[in-house]
PDB file of C-alpha atoms in Angstrom:
ATOM      1  CA  MET O 205      -1.563   9.733  15.934  1.00  0.00           C
ATOM      2  CA  LYS O 206       0.824  10.798  13.182  1.00  0.00           C
ATOM      3  CA  MET O 207      -0.041   8.714  10.092  1.00  0.00           C
ATOM      4  CA  LEU O 208       2.154   8.259   7.021  1.00  0.00           C
ATOM      5  CA  GLY O 209       0.420   7.366   3.766  1.00  0.00           C
ATOM      6  CA  ALA O 210       2.345   5.029   1.461  1.00  0.00           C
ATOM      7  CA  ILE O 211       1.500   4.005  -2.084  1.00  0.00           C
ATOM      8  CA  LEU O 212       3.036   0.662  -3.075  1.00  0.00           C
ATOM      9  CA  ALA O 213       4.190   1.100  -6.673  1.00  0.00           C
ATOM     10  CA  GLY O 214       7.132  -1.231  -7.197  1.00  0.00           C
ATOM     11  CA  GLY O 215       5.547  -3.960  -9.300  1.00  0.00           C
ATOM     12  CA  HIS O 216       6.480  -4.827 -12.866  1.00  0.00           C
ATOM     13  CA  ALA O 217       2.894  -4.638 -14.199  1.00  0.00           C
ATOM     14  CA  THR O 218       3.452  -7.628 -16.479  1.00  0.00           C
ATOM     15  CA  ARG O 219      -0.281  -8.317 -16.869  1.00  0.00           C
ATOM     16  CA  PHE O 220      -0.914  -4.652 -17.584  1.00  0.00           C
ATOM     17  CA  GLY O 221       1.840  -4.325 -20.186  1.00  0.00           C
ATOM     18  CA  SER O 222       3.022  -0.818 -19.269  1.00  0.00           C
ATOM     19  CA  ASP O 223       3.606   1.408 -16.240  1.00  0.00           C
ATOM     20  CA  LYS O 224       0.353   0.957 -14.334  1.00  0.00           C
ATOM     21  CA  ALA O 225       0.978   3.858 -11.967  1.00  0.00           C
ATOM     22  CA  LEU O 226       0.943   6.280 -14.909  1.00  0.00           C
ATOM     23  CA  ALA O 227      -2.121   4.801 -16.622  1.00  0.00           C
ATOM     24  CA  ARG O 228      -4.935   7.321 -16.811  1.00  0.00           C
ATOM     25  CA  LEU O 229      -8.333   6.835 -15.237  1.00  0.00           C
ATOM     26  CA  ARG O 230     -10.628   9.646 -16.247  1.00  0.00           C
ATOM     27  CA  ASP O 231      -8.786  12.861 -15.360  1.00  0.00           C
ATOM     28  CA  ALA O 232      -5.709  11.558 -13.499  1.00  0.00           C
ATOM     29  CA  THR O 233      -3.171   8.752 -13.264  1.00  0.00           C
ATOM     30  CA  LEU O 234      -3.831   5.709 -11.097  1.00  0.00           C
ATOM     31  CA  LEU O 235      -0.997   6.928  -8.864  1.00  0.00           C
ATOM     32  CA  ASP O 236      -2.707  10.303  -8.417  1.00  0.00           C
ATOM     33  CA  HIS O 237      -6.011   8.613  -7.569  1.00  0.00           C
ATOM     34  CA  ALA O 238      -4.268   6.431  -4.958  1.00  0.00           C
ATOM     35  CA  LEU O 239      -2.500   9.454  -3.450  1.00  0.00           C
ATOM     36  CA  ASN O 240      -5.793  11.342  -3.278  1.00  0.00           C
ATOM     37  CA  SER O 241      -7.448   8.400  -1.511  1.00  0.00           C
ATOM     38  CA  LEU O 242      -4.867   8.586   1.315  1.00  0.00           C
ATOM     39  CA  ARG O 243      -4.375  12.357   1.518  1.00  0.00           C
ATOM     40  CA  PRO O 244      -7.292  13.161   3.896  1.00  0.00           C
ATOM     41  CA  HIS O 245      -6.124  10.564   6.424  1.00  0.00           C
ATOM     42  CA  CYS O 246      -2.360  11.160   6.546  1.00  0.00           C
ATOM     43  CA  ALA O 247       0.112  13.806   7.696  1.00  0.00           C
ATOM     44  CA  ALA O 248       2.469  13.018   4.781  1.00  0.00           C
ATOM     45  CA  LEU O 249       2.566  10.824   1.681  1.00  0.00           C
ATOM     46  CA  ILE O 250       5.297   8.744   0.037  1.00  0.00           C
ATOM     47  CA  VAL O 251       5.503   6.399  -2.930  1.00  0.00           C
ATOM     48  CA  VAL O 252       7.422   3.160  -2.476  1.00  0.00           C
ATOM     49  CA  GLY O 253       9.216   1.292  -5.234  1.00  0.00           C
ATOM     50  CA  ARG O 254       9.641   3.886  -7.953  1.00  0.00           C
ATOM     51  CA  ASP O 255      11.953   6.814  -8.534  1.00  0.00           C
ATOM     52  CA  ASP O 256       9.503   9.380  -9.863  1.00  0.00           C
ATOM     53  CA  ALA O 257       6.300  10.579  -8.246  1.00  0.00           C
ATOM     54  CA  PRO O 258       4.615  13.845  -7.254  1.00  0.00           C
ATOM     55  CA  VAL O 259       5.622  13.151  -3.609  1.00  0.00           C
ATOM     56  CA  ALA O 260       8.759  11.762  -1.936  1.00  0.00           C
ATOM     57  CA  THR O 261       9.844   8.307  -3.085  1.00  0.00           C
ATOM     58  CA  ILE O 262      11.620   5.515  -1.235  1.00  0.00           C
ATOM     59  CA  HIS O 263      12.812   2.019  -2.089  1.00  0.00           C
ATOM     60  CA  ASP O 264      11.516  -1.369  -0.998  1.00  0.00           C
ATOM     61  CA  LEU O 265      13.446  -3.037   1.827  1.00  0.00           C
ATOM     62  CA  PRO O 266      15.621  -4.933   2.198  1.00  0.00           C
ATOM     63  CA  VAL O 267      15.917  -5.066  -1.618  1.00  0.00           C
ATOM     64  CA  PRO O 268      13.607  -4.488  -4.587  1.00  0.00           C
ATOM     65  CA  GLY O 269      11.740  -7.418  -6.059  1.00  0.00           C
ATOM     66  CA  LEU O 270      10.198  -8.861  -2.893  1.00  0.00           C
ATOM     67  CA  GLY O 271       6.665  -7.842  -3.799  1.00  0.00           C
ATOM     68  CA  PRO O 272       4.313  -5.671  -1.770  1.00  0.00           C
ATOM     69  CA  LEU O 273       5.738  -6.857   1.552  1.00  0.00           C
ATOM     70  CA  GLY O 274       9.081  -5.261   0.622  1.00  0.00           C
ATOM     71  CA  GLY O 275       7.203  -2.029  -0.064  1.00  0.00           C
ATOM     72  CA  ILE O 276       5.486  -2.173   3.305  1.00  0.00           C
ATOM     73  CA  ALA O 277       8.888  -2.815   4.932  1.00  0.00           C
ATOM     74  CA  GLY O 278      10.314   0.278   3.235  1.00  0.00           C
ATOM     75  CA  ALA O 279       7.344   2.398   4.332  1.00  0.00           C
ATOM     76  CA  LEU O 280       7.522   1.141   7.929  1.00  0.00           C
ATOM     77  CA  ALA O 281      11.256   1.870   8.147  1.00  0.00           C
ATOM     78  CA  PHE O 282      10.681   5.383   6.785  1.00  0.00           C
ATOM     79  CA  ALA O 283       7.859   5.928   9.283  1.00  0.00           C
ATOM     80  CA  ALA O 284       9.943   4.706  12.217  1.00  0.00           C
ATOM     81  CA  ASP O 285      12.897   6.895  11.181  1.00  0.00           C
ATOM     82  CA  HIS O 286      10.767  10.016  10.692  1.00  0.00           C
ATOM     83  CA  GLY O 287       8.534  10.033  13.771  1.00  0.00           C
ATOM     84  CA  PHE O 288       5.332   8.563  12.363  1.00  0.00           C
ATOM     85  CA  ASP O 289       3.235   6.317  14.573  1.00  0.00           C
ATOM     86  CA  ALA O 290       1.771   4.210  11.778  1.00  0.00           C
ATOM     87  CA  VAL O 291       1.490   3.755   8.019  1.00  0.00           C
ATOM     88  CA  LEU O 292      -1.674   3.563   5.952  1.00  0.00           C
ATOM     89  CA  THR O 293      -0.842   1.653   2.767  1.00  0.00           C
ATOM     90  CA  THR O 294      -2.539   1.140  -0.559  1.00  0.00           C
ATOM     91  CA  ALA O 295      -1.347   0.062  -3.987  1.00  0.00           C
ATOM     92  CA  CYS O 296      -1.077   2.271  -7.048  1.00  0.00           C
ATOM     93  CA  ASP O 297      -3.581   0.003  -8.794  1.00  0.00           C
ATOM     94  CA  THR O 298      -6.227   0.568  -6.098  1.00  0.00           C
ATOM     95  CA  PRO O 299      -7.518   4.013  -7.056  1.00  0.00           C
ATOM     96  CA  ASP O 300     -10.133   4.508  -4.338  1.00  0.00           C
ATOM     97  CA  LEU O 301     -10.553   3.653  -0.665  1.00  0.00           C
ATOM     98  CA  PRO O 302     -14.105   3.719   0.686  1.00  0.00           C
ATOM     99  CA  ASP O 303     -14.505   5.753   3.888  1.00  0.00           C
ATOM    100  CA  ALA O 304     -15.972   2.708   5.670  1.00  0.00           C
ATOM    101  CA  LEU O 305     -12.774   0.766   4.965  1.00  0.00           C
ATOM    102  CA  VAL O 306     -10.496   3.533   6.232  1.00  0.00           C
ATOM    103  CA  THR O 307     -12.662   3.845   9.362  1.00  0.00           C
ATOM    104  CA  ALA O 308     -12.431   0.079   9.969  1.00  0.00           C
ATOM    105  CA  LEU O 309      -8.645   0.115   9.492  1.00  0.00           C
ATOM    106  CA  MET O 310      -8.191   3.057  11.852  1.00  0.00           C
ATOM    107  CA  ALA O 311     -10.281   1.341  14.535  1.00  0.00           C
ATOM    108  CA  GLU O 312      -7.674  -1.434  14.847  1.00  0.00           C
ATOM    109  CA  HIS O 313      -4.060  -1.285  16.057  1.00  0.00           C
ATOM    110  CA  VAL O 314      -2.905  -3.298  13.039  1.00  0.00           C
ATOM    111  CA  ALA O 315      -5.286  -4.249  10.230  1.00  0.00           C
ATOM    112  CA  TYR O 316      -5.634  -4.876   6.526  1.00  0.00           C
ATOM    113  CA  ALA O 317      -8.474  -5.056   4.028  1.00  0.00           C
ATOM    114  CA  ALA O 318      -9.601  -8.672   3.937  1.00  0.00           C
ATOM    115  CA  GLU O 319     -10.035  -8.634   0.155  1.00  0.00           C
ATOM    116  CA  ALA O 320      -6.954  -6.481  -0.618  1.00  0.00           C
ATOM    117  CA  PRO O 321      -4.098  -6.932   1.874  1.00  0.00           C
ATOM    118  CA  THR O 322      -1.980  -4.193   0.270  1.00  0.00           C
ATOM    119  CA  VAL O 323      -4.454  -1.825   1.927  1.00  0.00           C
ATOM    120  CA  GLY O 324      -3.611  -1.726   5.599  1.00  0.00           C
ATOM    121  CA  ARG O 325      -2.777   0.142   8.777  1.00  0.00           C
ATOM    122  CA  TRP O 326       0.571  -0.905  10.179  1.00  0.00           C
ATOM    123  CA  PRO O 327       2.197   0.516  13.343  1.00  0.00           C
ATOM    124  CA  ALA O 328       5.720   1.817  12.780  1.00  0.00           C
ATOM    125  CA  SER O 329       6.868  -0.488  15.595  1.00  0.00           C
ATOM    126  CA  LEU O 330       6.555  -3.368  13.086  1.00  0.00           C
ATOM    127  CA  ALA O 331       9.447  -2.018  10.974  1.00  0.00           C
ATOM    128  CA  ARG O 332      12.174  -4.148  12.582  1.00  0.00           C
ATOM    129  CA  PRO O 333      10.142  -7.365  12.868  1.00  0.00           C
ATOM    130  CA  LEU O 334       9.104  -7.151   9.200  1.00  0.00           C
ATOM    131  CA  LEU O 335      12.644  -6.446   8.029  1.00  0.00           C
ATOM    132  CA  ALA O 336      13.908  -9.413  10.084  1.00  0.00           C
ATOM    133  CA  HIS O 337      11.170 -11.590   8.566  1.00  0.00           C
ATOM    134  CA  LEU O 338      12.267 -10.664   5.041  1.00  0.00           C
ATOM    135  CA  LEU O 339      15.995 -10.958   5.800  1.00  0.00           C
ATOM    136  CA  ASN O 340      15.352 -14.458   7.167  1.00  0.00           C
ATOM    137  CA  ASP O 341      13.658 -15.357   3.865  1.00  0.00           C
ATOM    138  CA  GLY O 342      10.217 -15.620   5.459  1.00  0.00           C
ATOM    139  CA  PRO O 343       7.123 -16.065   3.294  1.00  0.00           C
ATOM    140  CA  ARG O 344       6.354 -12.957   1.262  1.00  0.00           C
ATOM    141  CA  SER O 345       2.589 -13.212   1.598  1.00  0.00           C
ATOM    142  CA  ILE O 346       1.124 -10.135   3.276  1.00  0.00           C
ATOM    143  CA  ARG O 347      -1.631 -12.259   4.810  1.00  0.00           C
ATOM    144  CA  HIS O 348       0.903 -14.703   6.282  1.00  0.00           C
ATOM    145  CA  TRP O 349       3.050 -11.954   7.774  1.00  0.00           C
ATOM    146  CA  ALA O 350      -0.011 -10.016   8.966  1.00  0.00           C
ATOM    147  CA  ALA O 351      -1.214 -13.069  10.884  1.00  0.00           C
ATOM    148  CA  THR O 352       2.141 -13.320  12.668  1.00  0.00           C
ATOM    149  CA  ALA O 353       1.910  -9.592  13.471  1.00  0.00           C
ATOM    150  CA  GLY O 354      -1.556 -10.016  14.980  1.00  0.00           C
ATOM    151  CA  ALA O 355      -3.296  -8.014  12.247  1.00  0.00           C
ATOM    152  CA  MET O 356      -7.065  -8.037  11.923  1.00  0.00           C
ATOM    153  CA  ALA O 357      -8.606  -8.582   8.478  1.00  0.00           C
ATOM    154  CA  VAL O 358     -11.409  -6.020   8.178  1.00  0.00           C
ATOM    155  CA  LEU O 359     -14.549  -5.816   6.047  1.00  0.00           C
ATOM    156  CA  PRO O 360     -14.505  -9.257   4.437  1.00  0.00           C
ATOM    157  CA  GLY O 361     -16.602  -9.328   1.293  1.00  0.00           C
ATOM    158  CA  VAL O 362     -15.954  -5.676   0.437  1.00  0.00           C
ATOM    159  CA  THR O 363     -14.296  -5.682  -2.962  1.00  0.00           C
ATOM    160  CA  LEU O 364     -12.060  -2.781  -3.937  1.00  0.00           C
ATOM    161  CA  ALA O 365     -11.414  -1.614  -7.460  1.00  0.00           C
ATOM    162  CA  ASN O 366      -8.113  -3.134  -8.583  1.00  0.00           C
ATOM    163  CA  VAL O 367      -6.456  -2.626 -11.948  1.00  0.00           C
ATOM    164  CA  ASN O 368      -4.351  -5.541 -13.148  1.00  0.00           C
ATOM    165  CA  THR O 369      -5.059  -5.466 -16.893  1.00  0.00           C
ATOM    166  CA  PRO O 370      -6.039  -2.852 -19.487  1.00  0.00           C
ATOM    167  CA  ALA O 371      -9.500  -4.467 -19.488  1.00  0.00           C
ATOM    168  CA  ASP O 372      -9.793  -3.808 -15.720  1.00  0.00           C
ATOM    169  CA  LEU O 373      -8.967  -0.157 -16.358  1.00  0.00           C
ATOM    170  CA  ALA O 374     -11.514   0.073 -19.179  1.00  0.00           C
ATOM    171  CA  ASP O 375     -14.188  -1.531 -16.974  1.00  0.00           C
ATOM    172  CA  LEU O 376     -13.440   0.878 -14.142  1.00  0.00           C
ATOM    173  CA  ALA O 377     -13.508   3.876 -16.491  1.00  0.00           C
ATOM    174  CA  GLY O 378     -16.924   2.787 -17.735  1.00  0.00           C
ATOM    175  CA  ALA O 379     -18.351   2.353 -14.217  1.00  0.00           C
TER     176      ALA O 379
END
């Protein structure tokens, strides 16, 4: 199974007030933490939705501004075009993925974290159906689309660290 790791980083970070991906948590940026959380599980890594990153970058599909589902669509298209079987996604504001969550995601054909749907395992074969969904102005909720794709929500009740505000970052740094 050739897995692509994709960090979703195309948001505007309005609640955060600055570029969240470049915010520092201890010794590294949130983006670096997210990349490091995927690295052991993936053959290659990309960042979706921004132009600068320490790995290859791609754009959301079909256009920017569709939220995380547009980022997943971009990652799935890249995976399908470059010979990957599936994509493991996370967001730049989710700096750590517990091993138990990754194991649960990998055990399913298509799955997402019940408490954080930006974290998921999506087969590359979903690239065209997701793009069609977005081009037909379908709902942009990951959970809604995941249900239509037959995705399994895994590990309900397991909360992941998520940074939406400077206070969230400060709390996480103090943990």
